[in-house]
């Protein structure tokens, strides 16, 4: 894939970039390793100062970087600004909390005394340069939620960003440089996915994190496995949104729309499958469809736009194929199901609600990465749980019920990395984030995320006499 900024709202190629050659990649690997030797020994106070400076700079740049993101991948500008603000918040959160999260642990002498230890300490030390292979859909956020904890832990970062967001990728490198990080602490590698294997196999690269599709995750994880290097994988999702009779239906329908179409429907944690109890199916379906059909599709730079274009022509045709396959097999489009006729340029698709989904349809098992919702009718909670789990993915999930017994059942039986009651899934720096099943493994954010790229070292002190 060419490394280029192509505006998805117009299809126009705005800027192209040459991929780094072998010598340029080598220079960056040398710098990343040298920077690690400096950065790993810096105090938490200094790391905090650097990250807070980066957060301040990003806050000042909020509108400019939001426009760059919208231009490169088409998310509504209002949402791009919110993404930048969330990055600032997360940087400050890790700047404030990292030292406490990574504080030495002192096992109780009563538990370890028979090991012969006078005392023992568990210490979290950084691993080294970490390769981050990142997607375009939250081009700032996905990187920051890796970089903020990784840098606070004393690691250095090598970013291989998606090929369609090169300007955002270069902005990130520049941001950390301007904040005062030693050269090489955070570097952007403008390379295609074909260059990842050699970089990952390089002995100077300690570990890798990948956010993206399942095939990309499988490839990176198998190379890393071959090299015995740690990985964290944040892959796709097809999150269920379960609505049960005690739900506040107006609120559920309103939140369901946001949960489905935020980021133009291209979010891993978007609710994609709406599983509704028979008693409230008709009422929910009517409210949800009405709201989906009323969304404003258009120029993502316009602050009144709800849904912008998909990020690429390929992304739109993949989505169209899923919808067409379902409709040919008997699904009904309650709204949408086509390209909006008023937008001939760019890669727009109408917000769509599909009912009558059956397991033979591809969309039943595959991730719909765009503003397309599938609606299911179920007879009871058992059927809702069975259907919610009938997916290869297990990223997050949503359930609308005010019944504590139902909540307890769902909390026990839903197979996913998250379950959000009476609300929609949203990541937060203080909460662990990650998936089960084919949605990946490992966690980002919170204290769990910062420890993923640490060497948990046991220090054992024997008697000194
Ligand atoms: P993608 O094609 O997998 O691309 C993601 C990144 O991986 C890009 O940098 C891409 O580089 C690179 N890549 C692709 N194939 C590779 C390979 N074989 N080896 C090494 N690197 C490779 O994903 P996408 O379609 O752009 O992103 C959407 C997917 O990401 C969806 O499935 C979504 O659910 C998932 N996602 C998950 C999370 C999460 O937190 N779980 C968050 C956001 C998105 P190029 O651009 O150069 O191809």
XYZ file of C-alpha atoms and ligand atoms in Angstrom:
513
model
C 0.000 0.000 0.000
C 1.388 3.429 -0.916
C 2.317 5.680 1.965
C 0.086 8.617 1.216
C -2.533 11.027 2.443
C -5.653 10.491 0.349
C -8.687 12.481 1.442
C -11.520 9.929 1.824
C -14.151 12.652 1.450
C -12.958 13.452 -2.086
C -10.710 10.569 -3.151
C -7.964 13.088 -3.888
C -4.314 12.157 -3.235
C -2.867 15.080 -1.319
C 0.644 13.947 -0.483
C 2.805 10.887 -1.013
C 5.834 9.747 0.948
C 8.799 7.504 0.137
C 9.226 4.508 2.394
C 12.437 4.469 4.437
C 15.281 2.506 2.847
C 17.321 -0.122 4.698
C 19.998 2.365 5.777
C 17.421 4.793 7.159
C 15.714 2.028 9.120
C 19.088 0.966 10.519
C 19.812 4.553 11.644
C 16.551 4.630 13.535
C 17.145 1.274 15.196
C 20.567 2.450 16.351
C 19.013 5.618 17.772
C 16.187 3.708 19.475
C 18.675 1.437 21.241
C 20.955 4.326 22.251
C 17.993 6.333 23.500
C 16.826 3.339 25.523
C 20.150 3.208 27.359
C 19.589 6.821 28.434
C 15.860 6.747 28.988
C 15.744 3.540 31.047
C 17.792 5.197 33.804
C 15.965 8.530 33.912
C 13.994 9.247 37.056
C 10.221 9.099 37.169
C 10.285 12.819 37.911
C 12.048 13.495 34.594
C 9.789 11.121 32.658
C 6.762 12.844 34.182
C 8.087 16.240 33.169
C 8.622 15.079 29.576
C 5.194 13.506 29.205
C 3.427 16.486 30.756
C 5.247 18.730 28.300
C 4.105 16.515 25.407
C 0.532 16.684 26.750
C 0.660 20.494 26.896
C 1.998 20.695 23.343
C -0.693 18.351 22.073
C -3.364 20.365 23.845
C -2.131 23.497 22.106
C -2.125 21.666 18.745
C -5.571 20.138 19.216
C -7.376 21.764 16.322
C -4.510 21.406 13.843
C -3.873 17.719 14.476
C -7.634 17.060 14.490
C -7.839 18.548 10.974
C -4.913 16.408 9.857
C -6.627 13.245 11.130
C -9.926 14.172 9.489
C -8.157 14.882 6.217
C -6.276 11.586 6.309
C -8.991 9.166 7.417
C -12.307 11.005 7.341
C -13.546 11.017 10.943
C -15.823 13.951 11.824
C -13.723 16.885 12.992
C -15.615 17.157 16.276
C -14.653 13.551 17.070
C -11.052 14.153 16.002
C -10.802 17.025 18.474
C -12.244 14.786 21.196
C -9.662 12.122 20.318
C -6.826 14.610 20.776
C -8.306 15.720 24.117
C -8.489 12.115 25.294
C -4.828 11.636 24.413
C -3.915 14.687 26.507
C -5.922 13.293 29.416
C -4.253 9.891 29.132
C -0.749 11.350 28.945
C -1.440 13.316 32.113
C -2.937 10.262 33.776
C 0.175 8.169 33.152
C 2.499 11.068 33.990
C 0.758 11.300 37.390
C 0.321 7.619 38.113
C 3.136 5.632 36.493
C 5.545 5.821 39.398
C 2.934 4.455 41.795
C 1.798 1.777 39.363
C 5.369 0.559 38.891
C 6.459 0.918 42.500
C 8.553 -1.907 43.924
C 6.510 -4.637 45.561
C 7.694 -6.159 48.827
C 6.405 -9.695 49.325
C 5.476 -10.459 52.922
C 8.540 -12.051 54.621
C 6.160 -14.568 56.180
C 5.332 -15.820 52.656
C 8.870 -15.971 51.270
C 11.035 -16.481 54.375
C 11.417 -20.188 53.708
C 13.084 -19.332 50.371
C 16.080 -18.294 52.449
C 15.548 -14.616 51.635
C 16.277 -11.932 54.135
C 13.968 -9.932 51.956
C 12.667 -9.937 48.403
C 11.573 -7.174 46.054
C 9.597 -7.300 42.807
C 10.719 -4.543 40.442
C 9.257 -3.462 37.085
C 12.011 -2.616 34.637
C 11.643 -1.565 30.984
C 12.244 -4.018 28.143
C 13.776 -1.827 25.422
C 12.617 -0.477 22.061
C 9.034 -1.630 21.432
C 7.649 -1.803 17.893
C 4.093 -0.465 17.647
C 2.166 -1.465 14.512
C -0.889 0.762 14.520
C -4.141 1.268 12.586
C -5.571 4.397 11.009
C -8.961 4.443 12.714
C -7.911 6.345 15.846
C -4.586 7.511 14.472
C -3.574 9.542 17.519
C -5.277 7.624 20.297
C -4.067 4.133 19.403
C -0.492 5.375 19.426
C -0.736 7.471 22.568
C -2.332 4.728 24.609
C 0.740 2.629 23.816
C 3.341 5.397 23.954
C 2.346 7.130 27.199
C 2.743 4.050 29.438
C 5.659 2.641 27.438
C 7.684 5.843 27.749
C 6.789 6.261 31.438
C 8.030 2.720 32.048
C 11.376 3.648 30.446
C 10.935 1.908 27.104
C 11.438 3.580 23.743
C 8.926 3.415 20.888
C 9.199 2.619 17.177
C 5.973 3.453 15.364
C 4.968 1.688 12.165
C 1.711 3.482 11.519
C -0.921 2.607 8.917
C 0.171 3.727 5.454
C -2.799 6.087 5.013
C -2.015 8.313 8.022
C 1.616 9.353 7.428
C 1.177 12.980 8.454
C -0.344 12.007 11.789
C 2.509 9.518 12.239
C 5.143 12.180 11.582
C 3.332 14.620 13.856
C 3.631 12.145 16.737
C 7.400 11.770 16.316
C 7.757 15.533 16.213
C 5.535 15.979 19.272
C 7.762 13.831 21.471
C 10.893 15.464 20.058
C 9.540 18.940 20.813
C 8.675 17.832 24.344
C 12.382 17.179 24.941
C 12.655 13.389 24.795
C 16.180 12.235 23.856
C 16.555 11.659 20.127
C 15.415 8.127 19.272
C 13.058 7.797 22.237
C 10.024 7.819 19.967
C 10.497 7.394 16.229
C 8.172 6.996 13.281
C 9.182 4.453 10.667
C 7.506 5.300 7.382
C 7.453 1.767 5.987
C 4.911 -0.576 4.455
C 3.728 -3.701 6.230
C 6.234 -5.789 4.231
C 9.088 -4.234 6.217
C 7.678 -5.250 9.603
C 9.151 -8.752 9.710
C 12.768 -7.678 9.385
C 12.363 -4.901 11.946
C 10.649 -7.223 14.391
C 13.360 -9.858 14.021
C 16.083 -7.299 14.729
C 17.662 -8.148 18.101
C 17.445 -4.510 19.192
C 13.642 -4.653 19.089
C 12.476 -6.080 22.395
C 8.739 -6.536 21.892
C 5.786 -5.545 19.733
C 2.257 -4.310 20.071
C -0.208 -4.458 17.194
C -3.632 -2.934 16.896
C -5.373 -3.899 13.704
C -6.955 -6.758 11.859
C -6.753 -10.422 12.735
C -4.509 -11.386 9.761
C -2.007 -8.647 10.648
C -2.068 -9.738 14.287
C -1.546 -13.358 13.394
C 1.427 -12.494 11.192
C 3.158 -10.254 13.734
C 2.481 -12.624 16.628
C 3.881 -15.610 14.761
C 7.094 -13.759 13.870
C 7.409 -12.493 17.431
C 6.732 -16.009 18.699
C 9.503 -17.334 16.505
C 11.827 -14.742 18.042
C 10.397 -15.298 21.551
C 9.394 -11.680 21.915
C 6.458 -10.434 23.930
C 3.401 -9.147 22.035
C 0.152 -7.439 22.847
C -2.591 -7.787 20.225
C -5.658 -5.546 19.976
C -7.614 -6.924 17.047
C -11.099 -6.707 15.620
C -14.434 -6.949 17.326
C -18.103 -7.532 16.657
C -19.468 -6.401 19.970
C -23.001 -7.343 21.012
C -25.436 -4.752 22.363
C -28.054 -6.669 24.309
C -31.372 -4.950 25.107
C -33.629 -6.590 27.710
C -37.155 -5.621 28.818
C -36.138 -3.527 31.843
C -33.980 -1.208 29.700
C -34.717 2.484 29.286
C -35.533 2.091 25.596
C -35.227 5.723 24.547
C -31.828 5.990 26.103
C -30.740 2.594 24.791
C -31.749 3.512 21.221
C -29.960 6.854 21.413
C -26.749 5.351 22.799
C -26.985 2.443 20.348
C -26.711 4.849 17.437
C -23.606 6.535 18.827
C -22.137 3.156 19.739
C -22.602 1.982 16.141
C -21.666 5.024 14.071
C -18.983 6.811 16.057
C -15.847 7.168 13.955
C -18.023 6.524 10.883
C -18.680 3.037 12.226
C -14.990 2.124 12.092
C -14.252 1.382 15.713
C -13.116 -1.961 17.055
C -15.327 -1.479 20.116
C -18.341 -0.235 18.205
C -21.510 -2.142 19.023
C -22.184 -4.073 15.820
C -24.799 -6.705 16.677
C -27.996 -5.523 18.387
C -29.631 -8.408 20.222
C -33.073 -7.433 21.441
C -35.600 -9.257 23.629
C -38.854 -10.058 21.849
C -40.925 -7.991 24.343
C -39.150 -4.760 23.363
C -37.874 -5.652 19.886
C -40.429 -3.683 17.877
C -40.209 -0.581 20.054
C -36.418 -0.613 20.072
C -36.117 -1.381 16.373
C -38.418 1.520 15.459
C -36.561 4.048 17.633
C -33.117 2.847 16.603
C -33.890 2.774 12.874
C -35.519 6.195 12.985
C -32.409 7.671 14.585
C -30.004 5.886 12.222
C -31.940 7.108 9.182
C -31.914 10.694 10.493
C -28.118 10.958 10.744
C -26.385 13.575 8.634
C -23.867 12.045 6.255
C -21.399 14.405 4.675
C -18.214 16.444 4.803
C -16.359 15.404 7.957
C -14.934 18.927 8.347
C -18.494 20.228 8.777
C -19.322 20.351 12.470
C -22.908 19.278 11.793
C -21.882 16.015 10.164
C -22.624 12.822 12.082
C -21.123 10.316 9.655
C -18.254 10.988 7.256
C -16.769 8.739 4.582
C -15.143 5.367 5.127
C -11.379 5.592 5.231
C -10.722 3.898 1.898
C -12.416 2.689 -1.242
C -11.468 -0.862 -0.308
C -13.045 -0.421 3.130
C -16.294 0.667 1.526
C -16.397 -2.203 -0.957
C -15.661 -4.707 1.828
C -18.624 -3.314 3.741
C -20.864 -3.310 0.656
C -20.037 -6.954 0.025
C -21.128 -7.891 3.558
C -24.418 -6.002 3.195
C -25.116 -7.335 -0.302
C -24.417 -10.901 0.791
C -26.880 -10.542 3.692
C -29.593 -8.946 1.539
C -29.192 -11.611 -1.164
C -29.709 -14.233 1.512
C -32.917 -12.625 2.735
C -31.931 -9.888 5.220
C -33.982 -6.686 5.135
C -32.428 -3.224 5.112
C -34.668 -1.200 7.457
C -32.706 1.858 6.359
C -29.650 2.545 4.215
C -27.973 -0.322 2.417
C -26.407 1.802 -0.333
C -24.064 4.652 -1.183
C -25.750 8.015 -0.580
C -26.675 9.280 -4.060
C -25.929 12.889 -3.109
C -22.256 12.094 -2.400
C -20.689 10.909 -5.644
C -17.080 11.699 -4.731
C -15.482 10.083 -1.687
C -16.229 6.791 0.019
C -19.511 7.401 1.781
C -22.031 4.767 2.836
C -25.469 5.298 4.337
C -26.113 4.352 7.957
C -27.772 0.969 7.632
C -29.866 -1.309 9.828
C -30.225 -4.937 8.726
C -32.853 -7.277 10.186
C -33.459 -10.958 9.582
C -29.824 -12.029 9.942
C -29.093 -15.765 9.805
C -25.880 -17.655 10.623
C -25.158 -18.406 6.950
C -24.688 -14.709 6.226
C -21.089 -13.486 6.329
C -22.045 -10.481 8.449
C -23.155 -12.841 11.224
C -19.520 -13.857 11.847
C -17.441 -11.099 10.257
C -16.722 -7.597 11.481
C -18.727 -4.873 9.715
C -16.280 -1.949 9.702
C -18.631 0.880 8.830
C -22.045 2.287 9.816
C -23.987 -0.970 9.448
C -25.933 -2.503 12.341
C -27.441 -5.982 12.484
C -30.630 -6.528 14.504
C -31.555 -9.839 16.131
C -34.738 -10.835 17.959
C -34.362 -13.225 20.916
C -36.883 -14.931 23.184
C -34.992 -14.750 26.491
C -31.719 -14.072 28.280
C -30.296 -17.516 27.498
C -30.740 -16.980 23.791
C -29.302 -13.464 24.063
C -26.144 -14.766 25.738
C -25.782 -17.623 23.283
C -26.056 -15.252 20.333
C -23.770 -12.652 21.925
C -21.080 -15.320 22.242
C -21.658 -16.743 18.760
C -18.747 -14.836 17.227
C -15.043 -15.472 16.805
C -14.415 -12.115 18.510
C -14.503 -11.151 22.168
C -13.471 -7.531 22.473
C -16.181 -5.796 24.473
C -19.952 -5.991 24.936
C -22.891 -3.906 26.101
C -26.026 -4.924 27.974
C -29.079 -2.863 28.833
C -30.946 -4.176 31.845
C -31.755 -2.830 35.291
C -32.232 -6.325 36.705
C -29.334 -7.280 39.039
C -29.874 -11.010 38.442
C -29.625 -10.534 34.695
C -26.523 -8.404 35.157
C -24.938 -11.153 37.260
C -25.715 -13.795 34.609
C -24.259 -11.646 31.848
C -21.155 -10.821 33.907
C -20.593 -14.539 34.395
C -21.284 -15.760 30.875
C -20.427 -13.129 28.251
C -17.109 -13.987 26.581
C -15.415 -10.627 26.075
C -12.736 -8.383 27.524
C -15.348 -5.864 28.671
C -19.034 -5.647 29.541
C -20.675 -2.239 29.850
C -24.102 -2.095 31.496
C -26.585 0.593 30.468
C -23.979 2.484 28.518
C -21.581 2.028 25.630
C -18.044 0.731 25.603
C -15.486 3.499 25.880
C -11.862 3.194 26.872
C -10.526 5.147 29.849
C -6.925 5.464 31.054
C -7.829 3.990 34.451
C -9.556 0.863 33.108
C -7.898 -2.139 31.447
C -8.736 -2.527 27.776
C -8.331 -5.584 25.568
C -9.976 -8.620 24.141
C -10.600 -12.329 24.446
C -10.885 -14.986 21.706
C -9.785 -13.633 18.315
C -9.900 -10.047 19.494
C -6.404 -10.500 20.839
C -4.612 -10.761 24.151
C -2.842 -8.593 26.653
C -4.216 -5.352 28.022
C -3.672 -1.688 27.403
C -4.341 1.230 29.760
C -4.464 1.201 33.581
C -1.790 -0.445 35.691
C -2.178 -3.646 33.684
C -1.252 -1.916 30.424
C 1.925 -0.297 31.707
C 3.200 -3.622 33.027
C 2.831 -5.422 29.671
C 6.154 -4.080 28.455
C 8.065 -4.446 31.697
C 10.446 -7.098 32.875
C 9.024 -8.078 36.242
C 12.259 -8.768 38.112
C 12.504 -10.730 41.343
C 15.274 -9.388 43.589
C 16.216 -11.901 46.287
C 18.548 -10.884 49.083
C 20.223 -13.705 51.021
C 21.791 -13.447 54.461
C 24.851 -11.201 54.318
C 26.967 -12.851 57.038
P -4.753 -3.690 9.337
O -4.887 -3.783 7.882
O -4.455 -4.895 10.107
O -3.635 -2.564 9.596
C -3.189 -2.243 10.893
C -1.693 -2.039 10.863
O -1.052 -3.279 10.584
C -1.225 -1.080 9.770
O -0.114 -0.365 10.247
C -0.832 -2.019 8.657
O 0.114 -1.446 7.778
C -0.227 -3.154 9.430
N -0.261 -4.442 8.763
C -1.212 -4.941 7.940
N -0.898 -6.206 7.575
C 0.271 -6.503 8.179
C 1.113 -7.651 8.185
N 0.800 -8.750 7.522
N 2.249 -7.607 8.898
C 2.568 -6.514 9.592
N 1.833 -5.389 9.635
C 0.683 -5.387 8.941
O -6.027 -3.093 10.026
P -6.983 -1.977 9.486
O -7.943 -2.611 8.566
O -6.218 -0.819 8.980
O -7.674 -1.558 10.863
C -8.901 -1.991 11.206
C -8.857 -3.195 12.125
O -8.235 -2.836 13.343
C -10.242 -3.643 12.485
O -10.320 -5.035 12.497
C -10.412 -3.089 13.889
O -11.390 -3.748 14.643
C -9.046 -3.245 14.419
N -8.834 -2.380 15.582
C -8.724 -2.950 16.806
C -8.580 -2.142 17.928
C -8.478 -2.729 19.305
O -8.119 -2.004 20.218
N -8.766 -3.994 19.505
C -8.545 -0.759 17.786
C -8.670 -0.225 16.516
C -8.805 -1.048 15.416
P -0.319 -0.853 6.338
O -1.272 0.252 6.594
O 0.959 -0.393 5.751
O -0.949 -1.997 5.599
